[in-house]
Amino acid sequence: MTDEPADNDIPGASRRTFLKGGAALGAGALAGAAARAESPDPLITEVQDWATSFGEAVDATPYGMPIHFESHVVRRNVEWLTESPVSSINFTPIHALEGTITPQGCAFERHHSGAIELSKADYRLMINGLVDRPLVFTFEDLMRFPRASLVAFCECAANGGMEWGGAQLEGCQFTQGMIHNMEYVGVPLRLLLAEAGVQPEGKWIYAEGADASSNGRSIPMEKAMDDVMVAFYANGEALRKEHGYPARLVVPGWEGNMWVKWLRRIGVYDQAVESREETSKYTDLMPDGRARKWTWVMDAKSVITSPSPQAPVRHGKGPLVITGLAWSGHGKVARVDVSLDGGRNWQEARITGEAKPKALTRFHLDIDWDGSELLLQSRAVDETGYVQPTKDALRAIRGLNNVYHNNGIQTWWLKPDGEVENVEVA
Amino acid sequence: MTDEPADNDIPGASRRTFLKGGAALGAGALAGAAARAESPDPLITEVQDWATSFGEAVDATPYGMPIHFESHVVRRNVEWLTESPVSSINFTPIHALEGTITPQGCAFERHHSGAIELSKADYRLMINGLVDRPLVFTFEDLMRFPRASLVAFCECAANGGMEWGGAQLEGCQFTQGMIHNMEYVGVPLRLLLAEAGVQPEGKWIYAEGADASSNGRSIPMEKAMDDVMVAFYANGEALRKEHGYPARLVVPGWEGNMWVKWLRRIGVYDQAVESREETSKYTDLMPDGRARKWTWVMDAKSVITSPSPQAPVRHGKGPLVITGLAWSGHGKVARVDVSLDGGRNWQEARITGEAKPKALTRFHLDIDWDGSELLLQSRAVDETGYVQPTKDALRAIRGLNNVYHNNGIQTWWLKPDGEVENVEVA
């Protein structure tokens, strides 16, 4: 099995410690089973309704949805956070997900003038500016170019932004859920740029969306020629409407606002456009009142998704699975540490599955919880050696004027009753 | 960018050849753009409705569905293929998908008595038989064990089964669509077996589902202790109802029928149970009337998903993207070859993204189509050196009595008008 926990690689809890936990569970389950020998659990010993009747037929759900028991695992927004739901954001229910892939159906979405409906027949992509051959592509034209694939996280620059001022929002979904991770397929942008012929003075591109907001961002030519993609598919199928159908830009490792949806134009210029979305917005207002711009890359970050305020511990003490996500816009996650005591002591978590560059990475730590309160933290280290900082370390440099690029360490207070609260530690 | 086509690694069409195709497209697009300079395309030069009005708000779709333009990309069944839709199968629309992940919503499903609704609260898993401690786990018990993750294909043993008798079903979806590929998270079965304590005489497990069909399969202990998983999550979220919510068995590389859904019991025995599903069904009836059993592993296979009968070529000659899927139950796909002339000549396709063991692998071949008819074939080679055989080579050994384990080479006839038909070549 790929990446399964080997007998001796459960970090943080030695084999002996875990077996102790496991044995405790086993003894419990065994006691239960023994009890059931005299007082059997009818859910396993008796024939149930679902074993004596037909279930749903194969033609009942041409396209399936989650079972109703999971109806709480949905995107949610915070009404007071933005002025209008057509220029707003919602949040991925990361507290209830596992693994690394985010289903499109519950992946956060941000738009500035609503999610538009744009057919492939009506779709056009223009490349103009400092090019030898200005071009207009139909969707079918784009489908004739060689395709690439990659898995990448997309994180809003404002993810965790409310945390600059302290623990303000309850719920892992609301504090850190402006992120998703999908497998994309599309055309490398550099193939389209080569088709148009970028002139030597062309040092920047400007990517613009077809929606009313005309969300547009400048991207240096080096990045545009590196790993930027015009994507048509996410997680195997067409992009959903709210994710930019039929084509969006994928800008691996860089802030989500640059992943222009409903992409309609790539302009090639000798300088940045300095649009609204990269001047009055998506710049970092520093303590001295100046705005720091071109902070495109999302630095290494991690968050424990369970236990967390929306994912309390209901089973009491004993074996407890701690899990979370880590990522870095600079490459692969090299290591994730977890603290149970608010950052005083750290132990290395297990990376479960592959750590891909610029993609979400899943980590686990299996502990034997004694039932006392814990201050849970996680800390990502990426392959460049960068270590995720504390919120206070970030505040010391960036102050409190800013809502963007908060990759500070998040703390969850796990209480003896199993409830979890968003807190800060000094 | 991960796995993007480098300038010099577009196999089958040399850089020169591809640039020729690209240039042809460029010239075409350029001509179009030039034409538009005098007769502009209003879809890009004029302000459109979707750029002057609001789209859908972020709170409109807590859980999103595909846009209505993609409503043809759904599971489909073939009514005459089985006696009842509650004991039947449907097919993944692989002709319309890209990349490697299959969304749960359109991933094929097979069940023998309908998809049942089983809550986590009502869920129980029993381990009994030759164990030191017979155990009954609640769902919450299972969630306290260390978790692993893996990406794996699940293929019905009958996938391509109608092709034994020749090209009988039109459509890549119907001929080869009993397959999906997801990222699973769950508990390695061997951790649960260790908890129960397998006795030395325990050489087989028997996995049984909670639905009325009691679908049950015997699995050798070596496999059960290797990479078999009790999975709760697929592609990040809970298993869908039709995929076995809340827990199914994942048996990487082995036929789909063994991936027992709504898993309720693991029995440990000294021999195989020889249940209905592994004797009268899911055995290979040979030409001499004897049935070959224990053919669990899905051998290396591939299929071109586009162009294909449901994915014709609408754009005429010139640059054409050929793409498909390859897989092997024995490990990684090492190479995929594509033939344009029914198997006389072969060229190596590009593997796009990572070739993971026992998981779907995407391949592409970019050609400059001259508009003449092609007989498209693909041929997978796995890391063991096994080469996907022709249908005739399989028939020579296995005859025509059997519907299972057809991994023969599929042929699509691309006609000058762009239509594609399922055919056989001598």
CSV table of N, CA and C in Angstrom, one decimal, chain A residues 256-396:
chain,number,residue,atom,x,y,z
A,256,GLY,N,-4.8,33.2,-5.1
A,256,GLY,CA,-5.9,32.8,-5.9
A,256,GLY,C,-6.5,33.8,-6.8
A,257,ASN,N,-6.4,35.1,-6.4
A,257,ASN,CA,-7.0,36.2,-7.2
A,257,ASN,C,-6.3,36.2,-8.6
A,258,MET,N,-5.1,35.7,-8.8
A,258,MET,CA,-4.4,35.7,-10.0
A,258,MET,C,-4.9,34.5,-11.0
A,259,TRP,N,-5.6,33.6,-10.4
A,259,TRP,CA,-6.2,32.4,-11.2
A,259,TRP,C,-7.4,32.9,-11.9
A,260,VAL,N,-7.3,33.8,-12.8
A,260,VAL,CA,-8.4,34.4,-13.4
A,260,VAL,C,-9.4,33.4,-14.1
A,261,LYS,N,-10.7,33.6,-13.7
A,261,LYS,CA,-11.7,32.7,-14.1
A,261,LYS,C,-12.4,33.3,-15.4
A,262,TRP,N,-13.0,32.5,-16.2
A,262,TRP,CA,-13.7,32.9,-17.4
A,262,TRP,C,-12.7,33.8,-18.2
A,263,LEU,N,-11.5,33.2,-18.3
A,263,LEU,CA,-10.4,34.0,-18.9
A,263,LEU,C,-10.7,34.4,-20.4
A,264,ARG,N,-10.6,35.7,-20.6
A,264,ARG,CA,-11.0,36.2,-22.0
A,264,ARG,C,-9.8,36.9,-22.7
A,265,ARG,N,-8.8,37.3,-22.0
A,265,ARG,CA,-7.7,38.0,-22.7
A,265,ARG,C,-6.4,37.9,-21.9
A,266,ILE,N,-5.3,37.7,-22.7
A,266,ILE,CA,-4.0,37.8,-22.2
A,266,ILE,C,-3.3,38.9,-23.0
A,267,GLY,N,-3.0,40.0,-22.3
A,267,GLY,CA,-2.3,41.1,-22.9
A,267,GLY,C,-0.8,41.0,-22.6
A,268,VAL,N,0.0,41.3,-23.6
A,268,VAL,CA,1.5,41.2,-23.3
A,268,VAL,C,2.0,42.6,-23.3
A,269,TYR,N,2.7,43.0,-22.3
A,269,TYR,CA,3.1,44.4,-22.1
A,269,TYR,C,4.6,44.5,-21.6
A,270,ASP,N,5.1,45.7,-21.7
A,270,ASP,CA,6.5,45.9,-21.2
A,270,ASP,C,6.6,46.2,-19.7
A,271,GLN,N,5.4,46.4,-19.1
A,271,GLN,CA,5.3,46.7,-17.7
A,271,GLN,C,4.0,46.2,-17.1
A,272,ALA,N,3.9,46.1,-15.8
A,272,ALA,CA,2.7,45.7,-15.1
A,272,ALA,C,1.6,46.7,-15.4
A,273,VAL,N,0.4,46.3,-15.4
A,273,VAL,CA,-0.8,47.2,-15.7
A,273,VAL,C,-1.1,48.0,-14.4
A,274,GLU,N,-0.8,47.4,-13.2
A,274,GLU,CA,-1.2,48.1,-12.0
A,274,GLU,C,-2.7,48.3,-11.9
A,275,SER,N,-3.4,47.3,-12.1
A,275,SER,CA,-4.9,47.3,-12.0
A,275,SER,C,-5.4,47.5,-10.6
A,276,ARG,N,-6.7,47.7,-10.5
A,276,ARG,CA,-7.3,47.9,-9.2
A,276,ARG,C,-7.0,46.7,-8.3
A,277,GLU,N,-7.0,45.5,-8.9
A,277,GLU,CA,-6.9,44.3,-8.1
A,277,GLU,C,-5.4,44.0,-7.7
A,278,GLU,N,-4.5,44.9,-8.1
A,278,GLU,CA,-3.1,44.7,-7.6
A,278,GLU,C,-2.6,46.0,-7.0
A,279,THR,N,-3.5,46.9,-6.8
A,279,THR,CA,-3.0,48.2,-6.1
A,279,THR,C,-3.9,48.5,-4.9
A,280,SER,N,-5.1,48.8,-5.1
A,280,SER,CA,-6.0,49.1,-3.9
A,280,SER,C,-6.3,47.8,-3.2
A,281,LYS,N,-6.3,46.7,-3.9
A,281,LYS,CA,-6.6,45.3,-3.3
A,281,LYS,C,-5.3,44.5,-3.6
A,282,TYR,N,-5.3,43.4,-2.8
A,282,TYR,CA,-4.2,42.4,-3.0
A,282,TYR,C,-2.8,43.0,-2.9
A,283,THR,N,-2.7,44.1,-2.1
A,283,THR,CA,-1.4,44.5,-1.7
A,283,THR,C,-1.4,44.5,-0.2
A,284,ASP,N,-0.3,44.5,0.5
A,284,ASP,CA,-0.2,44.4,1.9
A,284,ASP,C,0.1,45.7,2.6
A,285,LEU,N,-0.9,46.3,3.2
A,285,LEU,CA,-0.8,47.6,3.9
A,285,LEU,C,0.1,47.4,5.2
A,286,MET,N,1.2,48.0,5.1
A,286,MET,CA,2.2,47.9,6.2
A,286,MET,C,1.9,48.8,7.3
A,287,PRO,N,2.6,48.7,8.5
A,287,PRO,CA,2.4,49.5,9.6
A,287,PRO,C,2.6,51.0,9.4
A,288,ASP,N,3.5,51.3,8.5
A,288,ASP,CA,3.8,52.7,8.2
A,288,ASP,C,2.9,53.3,7.1
A,289,GLY,N,1.9,52.6,6.7
A,289,GLY,CA,0.9,53.1,5.8
A,289,GLY,C,1.2,52.9,4.3
A,290,ARG,N,2.4,52.4,4.1
A,290,ARG,CA,2.8,52.0,2.7
A,290,ARG,C,2.3,50.7,2.3
A,291,ALA,N,2.0,50.4,1.1
A,291,ALA,CA,1.5,49.1,0.6
A,291,ALA,C,2.6,48.3,-0.1
A,292,ARG,N,2.8,47.1,0.4
A,292,ARG,CA,3.8,46.3,-0.2
A,292,ARG,C,3.1,45.5,-1.4
A,293,LYS,N,3.6,45.6,-2.6
A,293,LYS,CA,3.0,44.9,-3.7
A,293,LYS,C,3.8,43.8,-4.2
A,294,TRP,N,3.2,43.1,-5.2
A,294,TRP,CA,3.8,41.9,-5.8
A,294,TRP,C,4.1,40.8,-4.8
A,295,THR,N,3.2,40.6,-3.8
A,295,THR,CA,3.4,39.5,-2.8
A,295,THR,C,2.6,38.3,-3.3
A,296,TRP,N,3.0,37.7,-4.4
A,296,TRP,CA,2.2,36.8,-5.1
A,296,TRP,C,2.2,35.4,-4.5
A,297,VAL,N,3.4,35.0,-4.0
A,297,VAL,CA,3.6,33.6,-3.6
A,297,VAL,C,3.0,33.3,-2.2
A,298,MET,N,2.2,32.2,-2.1
A,298,MET,CA,1.7,31.9,-0.8
A,298,MET,C,2.7,31.1,0.0
A,299,ASP,N,3.2,31.6,1.1
A,299,ASP,CA,4.2,31.0,1.9
A,299,ASP,C,3.7,29.7,2.6
A,300,ALA,N,4.7,29.0,3.0
A,300,ALA,CA,4.3,27.7,3.7
A,300,ALA,C,3.4,27.9,4.8
A,301,LYS,N,2.4,27.0,4.9
A,301,LYS,CA,1.4,27.1,6.0
A,301,LYS,C,0.8,25.7,6.2
A,302,SER,N,0.1,25.6,7.4
A,302,SER,CA,-0.5,24.4,7.7
A,302,SER,C,-1.7,24.7,8.7
A,303,VAL,N,-2.6,23.7,8.8
A,303,VAL,CA,-3.7,23.9,9.8
A,303,VAL,C,-4.2,22.5,10.1
A,304,ILE,N,-4.4,22.3,11.4
A,304,ILE,CA,-5.1,21.1,11.8
A,304,ILE,C,-6.6,21.2,11.5
A,305,THR,N,-7.1,20.2,10.7
A,305,THR,CA,-8.5,20.3,10.3
A,305,THR,C,-9.4,19.5,11.3
A,306,SER,N,-8.8,18.5,12.0
A,306,SER,CA,-9.5,17.7,12.9
A,306,SER,C,-8.6,17.1,14.0
A,307,PRO,N,-8.8,17.3,15.3
A,307,PRO,CA,-10.0,18.1,15.8
A,307,PRO,C,-9.8,19.6,15.5
A,308,SER,N,-11.0,20.2,15.5
A,308,SER,CA,-11.0,21.7,15.3
A,308,SER,C,-12.4,22.1,15.7
A,309,PRO,N,-12.7,23.4,15.8
A,309,PRO,CA,-13.9,23.9,16.4
A,309,PRO,C,-15.2,23.3,15.8
A,310,GLN,N,-15.2,22.9,14.5
A,310,GLN,CA,-16.4,22.3,13.9
A,310,GLN,C,-16.2,20.7,14.0
A,311,ALA,N,-15.1,20.3,14.4
A,311,ALA,CA,-14.9,18.8,14.5
A,311,ALA,C,-14.4,18.4,15.9
A,312,PRO,N,-15.3,18.5,16.8
A,312,PRO,CA,-14.9,18.2,18.2
A,312,PRO,C,-14.7,16.7,18.4
A,313,VAL,N,-14.1,16.3,19.6
A,313,VAL,CA,-13.9,14.9,19.9
A,313,VAL,C,-15.0,14.4,20.7
A,314,ARG,N,-15.8,13.4,20.2
A,314,ARG,CA,-17.0,12.9,20.8
A,314,ARG,C,-16.7,11.6,21.6
A,315,HIS,N,-15.5,11.0,21.3
A,315,HIS,CA,-15.3,9.7,21.9
A,315,HIS,C,-14.6,9.6,23.2
A,316,GLY,N,-14.2,10.7,23.7
A,316,GLY,CA,-13.5,10.7,25.0
A,316,GLY,C,-12.0,10.3,24.8
A,317,LYS,N,-11.3,10.1,25.9
A,317,LYS,CA,-9.9,9.9,25.9
A,317,LYS,C,-9.5,8.5,25.2
A,318,GLY,N,-8.2,8.4,25.0
A,318,GLY,CA,-7.7,7.2,24.3
A,318,GLY,C,-7.2,7.5,22.9
A,319,PRO,N,-7.2,6.6,22.0
A,319,PRO,CA,-6.6,6.8,20.7
A,319,PRO,C,-7.4,8.0,20.0
A,320,LEU,N,-6.6,8.9,19.5
A,320,LEU,CA,-7.2,10.1,18.8
A,320,LEU,C,-6.3,10.4,17.5
A,321,VAL,N,-7.0,10.5,16.4
A,321,VAL,CA,-6.4,10.9,15.2
A,321,VAL,C,-6.4,12.4,15.0
A,322,ILE,N,-5.2,13.0,14.9
A,322,ILE,CA,-5.0,14.4,14.6
A,322,ILE,C,-4.6,14.5,13.2
A,323,THR,N,-5.4,15.3,12.4
A,323,THR,CA,-5.0,15.4,11.0
A,323,THR,C,-5.1,16.8,10.5
A,324,GLY,N,-4.4,17.1,9.4
A,324,GLY,CA,-4.5,18.5,8.9
A,324,GLY,C,-3.9,18.6,7.5
A,325,LEU,N,-3.8,19.8,7.0
A,325,LEU,CA,-3.3,20.1,5.7
A,325,LEU,C,-2.1,21.0,5.8
A,326,ALA,N,-1.1,20.8,4.9
A,326,ALA,CA,0.0,21.7,4.8
A,326,ALA,C,0.3,22.0,3.3
A,327,TRP,N,0.9,23.2,3.1
A,327,TRP,CA,1.2,23.5,1.7
A,327,TRP,C,2.2,24.6,1.6
A,328,SER,N,2.8,24.8,0.4
A,328,SER,CA,3.8,25.9,0.2
A,328,SER,C,3.7,26.3,-1.3
A,329,GLY,N,3.7,27.5,-1.5
A,329,GLY,CA,3.7,28.1,-2.9
A,329,GLY,C,5.1,28.0,-3.5
A,330,HIS,N,6.1,27.6,-2.6
A,330,HIS,CA,7.5,27.6,-3.1
A,330,HIS,C,7.9,26.2,-3.5
A,331,GLY,N,7.1,25.2,-3.3
A,331,GLY,CA,7.5,23.8,-3.6
A,331,GLY,C,6.8,22.8,-2.7
A,332,LYS,N,7.6,21.8,-2.4
A,332,LYS,CA,7.0,20.7,-1.6
A,332,LYS,C,7.1,21.0,-0.1
A,333,VAL,N,6.1,20.4,0.6
A,333,VAL,CA,6.2,20.4,2.1
A,333,VAL,C,7.2,19.4,2.5
A,334,ALA,N,8.2,19.8,3.3
A,334,ALA,CA,9.3,18.8,3.7
A,334,ALA,C,8.9,18.1,5.0
A,335,ARG,N,8.2,18.8,5.9
A,335,ARG,CA,8.0,18.3,7.2
A,335,ARG,C,6.8,19.1,7.8
A,336,VAL,N,6.1,18.4,8.7
A,336,VAL,CA,5.0,19.1,9.5
A,336,VAL,C,5.2,18.6,10.9
A,337,ASP,N,5.3,19.6,11.8
A,337,ASP,CA,5.4,19.3,13.2
A,337,ASP,C,4.1,19.7,13.9
A,338,VAL,N,3.7,18.9,14.9
A,338,VAL,CA,2.5,19.2,15.7
A,338,VAL,C,2.9,19.4,17.1
A,339,SER,N,2.3,20.4,17.8
A,339,SER,CA,2.4,20.7,19.2
A,339,SER,C,1.1,20.4,19.9
A,340,LEU,N,1.2,19.8,21.1
A,340,LEU,CA,0.0,19.6,21.9
A,340,LEU,C,-0.1,20.6,23.0
A,341,ASP,N,0.9,21.4,23.1
A,341,ASP,CA,1.0,22.3,24.3
A,341,ASP,C,1.3,23.8,23.9
A,342,GLY,N,0.7,24.2,22.7
A,342,GLY,CA,0.7,25.6,22.3
A,342,GLY,C,2.1,26.0,21.9
A,343,GLY,N,2.9,25.1,21.4
A,343,GLY,CA,4.2,25.5,20.8
A,343,GLY,C,5.4,25.3,21.6
A,344,ARG,N,5.2,24.7,22.8
A,344,ARG,CA,6.4,24.5,23.7
A,344,ARG,C,7.2,23.3,23.2
A,345,ASN,N,6.5,22.2,22.9
A,345,ASN,CA,7.1,21.0,22.4
A,345,ASN,C,6.5,20.6,21.1
A,346,TRP,N,7.3,20.0,20.2
A,346,TRP,CA,6.9,19.7,18.9
A,346,TRP,C,7.2,18.2,18.6
A,347,GLN,N,6.4,17.6,17.9
A,347,GLN,CA,6.7,16.2,17.3
A,347,GLN,C,6.4,16.2,15.9
A,348,GLU,N,7.1,15.4,15.1
A,348,GLU,CA,6.9,15.3,13.7
A,348,GLU,C,5.7,14.5,13.3
A,349,ALA,N,4.9,15.0,12.5
A,349,ALA,CA,3.7,14.3,12.0
A,349,ALA,C,4.1,13.4,10.8
A,350,ARG,N,3.2,12.5,10.5
A,350,ARG,CA,3.4,11.6,9.4
A,350,ARG,C,2.7,12.3,8.1
A,351,ILE,N,3.5,12.4,7.1
A,351,ILE,CA,2.9,12.9,5.8
A,351,ILE,C,2.3,11.7,5.1
A,352,THR,N,1.0,11.8,4.9
A,352,THR,CA,0.2,10.7,4.4
A,352,THR,C,-0.1,10.9,2.9
A,353,GLY,N,0.5,10.0,2.1
A,353,GLY,CA,0.4,10.2,0.6
A,353,GLY,C,1.6,11.1,0.2
A,354,GLU,N,1.6,11.4,-1.0
A,354,GLU,CA,2.8,12.1,-1.6
A,354,GLU,C,2.7,13.6,-1.3
A,355,ALA,N,3.9,14.2,-1.0
A,355,ALA,CA,4.0,15.6,-0.9
A,355,ALA,C,4.3,16.2,-2.3
A,356,LYS,N,3.4,16.7,-3.0
A,356,LYS,CA,3.6,17.3,-4.3
A,356,LYS,C,3.9,18.8,-4.2
A,357,PRO,N,4.7,19.3,-5.2
A,357,PRO,CA,5.0,20.7,-5.1
A,357,PRO,C,3.8,21.6,-5.3
A,358,LYS,N,3.6,22.6,-4.5
A,358,LYS,CA,2.5,23.6,-4.7
A,358,LYS,C,1.2,22.9,-4.6
A,359,ALA,N,1.1,21.9,-3.8
A,359,ALA,CA,-0.2,21.2,-3.7
A,359,ALA,C,-0.5,20.9,-2.2
A,360,LEU,N,-1.7,20.7,-1.9
A,360,LEU,CA,-2.0,20.3,-0.5
A,360,LEU,C,-1.4,19.0,-0.1
A,361,THR,N,-0.9,18.9,1.1
A,361,THR,CA,-0.3,17.7,1.6
A,361,THR,C,-1.0,17.4,2.9
A,362,ARG,N,-1.3,16.1,3.1
A,362,ARG,CA,-2.1,15.7,4.2
A,362,ARG,C,-1.1,15.1,5.3
A,363,PHE,N,-1.3,15.5,6.6
A,363,PHE,CA,-0.5,14.9,7.6
A,363,PHE,C,-1.4,14.3,8.7
A,364,HIS,N,-0.9,13.4,9.4
A,364,HIS,CA,-1.6,12.7,10.5
A,364,HIS,C,-0.6,12.6,11.7
A,365,LEU,N,-1.2,12.7,12.9
A,365,LEU,CA,-0.5,12.3,14.1
A,365,LEU,C,-1.4,11.5,15.0
A,366,ASP,N,-1.1,10.3,15.3
A,366,ASP,CA,-1.9,9.4,16.2
A,366,ASP,C,-1.4,9.5,17.6
A,367,ILE,N,-2.3,9.9,18.5
A,367,ILE,CA,-1.9,10.0,19.9
A,367,ILE,C,-2.9,9.3,20.8
A,368,ASP,N,-2.4,9.1,22.0
A,368,ASP,CA,-3.2,8.5,23.0
A,368,ASP,C,-3.6,9.6,24.0
A,369,TRP,N,-4.8,10.1,23.8
A,369,TRP,CA,-5.2,11.3,24.5
A,369,TRP,C,-5.6,11.0,25.9
A,370,ASP,N,-5.0,11.7,26.9
A,370,ASP,CA,-5.3,11.4,28.3
A,370,ASP,C,-6.6,12.1,28.8
A,371,GLY,N,-7.2,12.9,27.9
A,371,GLY,CA,-8.4,13.6,28.3
A,371,GLY,C,-8.2,15.0,28.9
A,372,SER,N,-6.9,15.4,29.0
A,372,SER,CA,-6.7,16.7,29.5
A,372,SER,C,-6.7,17.7,28.4
A,373,GLU,N,-6.7,19.0,28.7
A,373,GLU,CA,-6.8,20.0,27.6
A,373,GLU,C,-5.5,20.1,26.8
A,374,LEU,N,-5.6,20.3,25.5
A,374,LEU,CA,-4.5,20.4,24.7
A,374,LEU,C,-4.6,21.8,23.9
A,375,LEU,N,-3.4,22.3,23.6
A,375,LEU,CA,-3.3,23.5,22.7
A,375,LEU,C,-2.7,23.0,21.4
A,376,LEU,N,-3.5,22.7,20.5
A,376,LEU,CA,-3.0,22.0,19.2
A,376,LEU,C,-2.5,23.1,18.2
A,377,GLN,N,-1.4,22.8,17.7
A,377,GLN,CA,-0.8,23.6,16.7
A,377,GLN,C,-0.1,22.8,15.6
A,378,SER,N,0.0,23.2,14.4
A,378,SER,CA,0.8,22.6,13.4
A,378,SER,C,1.7,23.6,12.8
A,379,ARG,N,2.9,23.2,12.3
A,379,ARG,CA,3.9,24.0,11.7
A,379,ARG,C,4.5,23.4,10.5
A,380,ALA,N,4.4,24.0,9.4
A,380,ALA,CA,4.9,23.4,8.1
A,380,ALA,C,6.3,23.9,7.9
A,381,VAL,N,7.1,23.1,7.3
A,381,VAL,CA,8.5,23.4,6.8
A,381,VAL,C,8.5,23.0,5.4
A,382,ASP,N,8.9,23.9,4.5
A,382,ASP,CA,8.9,23.5,3.1
A,382,ASP,C,10.3,23.2,2.6
A,383,GLU,N,10.4,22.8,1.3
A,383,GLU,CA,11.7,22.2,0.9
A,383,GLU,C,12.8,23.3,0.8
A,384,THR,N,12.4,24.6,0.8
A,384,THR,CA,13.4,25.6,0.9
A,384,THR,C,14.0,25.8,2.3
A,385,GLY,N,13.4,25.2,3.3
A,385,GLY,CA,13.8,25.3,4.7
A,385,GLY,C,13.0,26.3,5.4
A,386,TYR,N,12.1,27.0,4.7
A,386,TYR,CA,11.2,28.0,5.4
A,386,TYR,C,10.3,27.4,6.4
A,387,VAL,N,10.2,28.0,7.6
A,387,VAL,CA,9.4,27.5,8.7
A,387,VAL,C,8.2,28.4,8.9
A,388,GLN,N,7.0,27.8,8.9
A,388,GLN,CA,5.8,28.6,9.2
A,388,GLN,C,6.0,29.4,10.5
A,389,PRO,N,5.7,30.7,10.4
A,389,PRO,CA,5.9,31.5,11.6
A,389,PRO,C,4.7,31.5,12.6
A,390,THR,N,4.9,32.1,13.7
A,390,THR,CA,3.8,32.4,14.6
A,390,THR,C,3.1,33.6,14.1
A,391,LYS,N,1.8,33.8,14.5
A,391,LYS,CA,1.1,35.0,14.2
A,391,LYS,C,1.8,36.3,14.7
A,392,ASP,N,2.4,36.2,15.9
A,392,ASP,CA,3.0,37.3,16.5
A,392,ASP,C,4.3,37.7,15.7
A,393,ALA,N,5.0,36.7,15.2
A,393,ALA,CA,6.2,37.0,14.4
A,393,ALA,C,5.8,37.8,13.2
A,394,LEU,N,4.7,37.4,12.6
A,394,LEU,CA,4.2,38.1,11.4
A,394,LEU,C,3.8,39.5,11.8
A,395,ARG,N,3.0,39.6,12.9
A,395,ARG,CA,2.5,41.0,13.3
A,395,ARG,C,3.7,41.9,13.6
A,396,ALA,N,4.8,41.4,14.1
A,396,ALA,CA,5.9,42.3,14.4
A,396,ALA,C,6.4,43.0,13.2
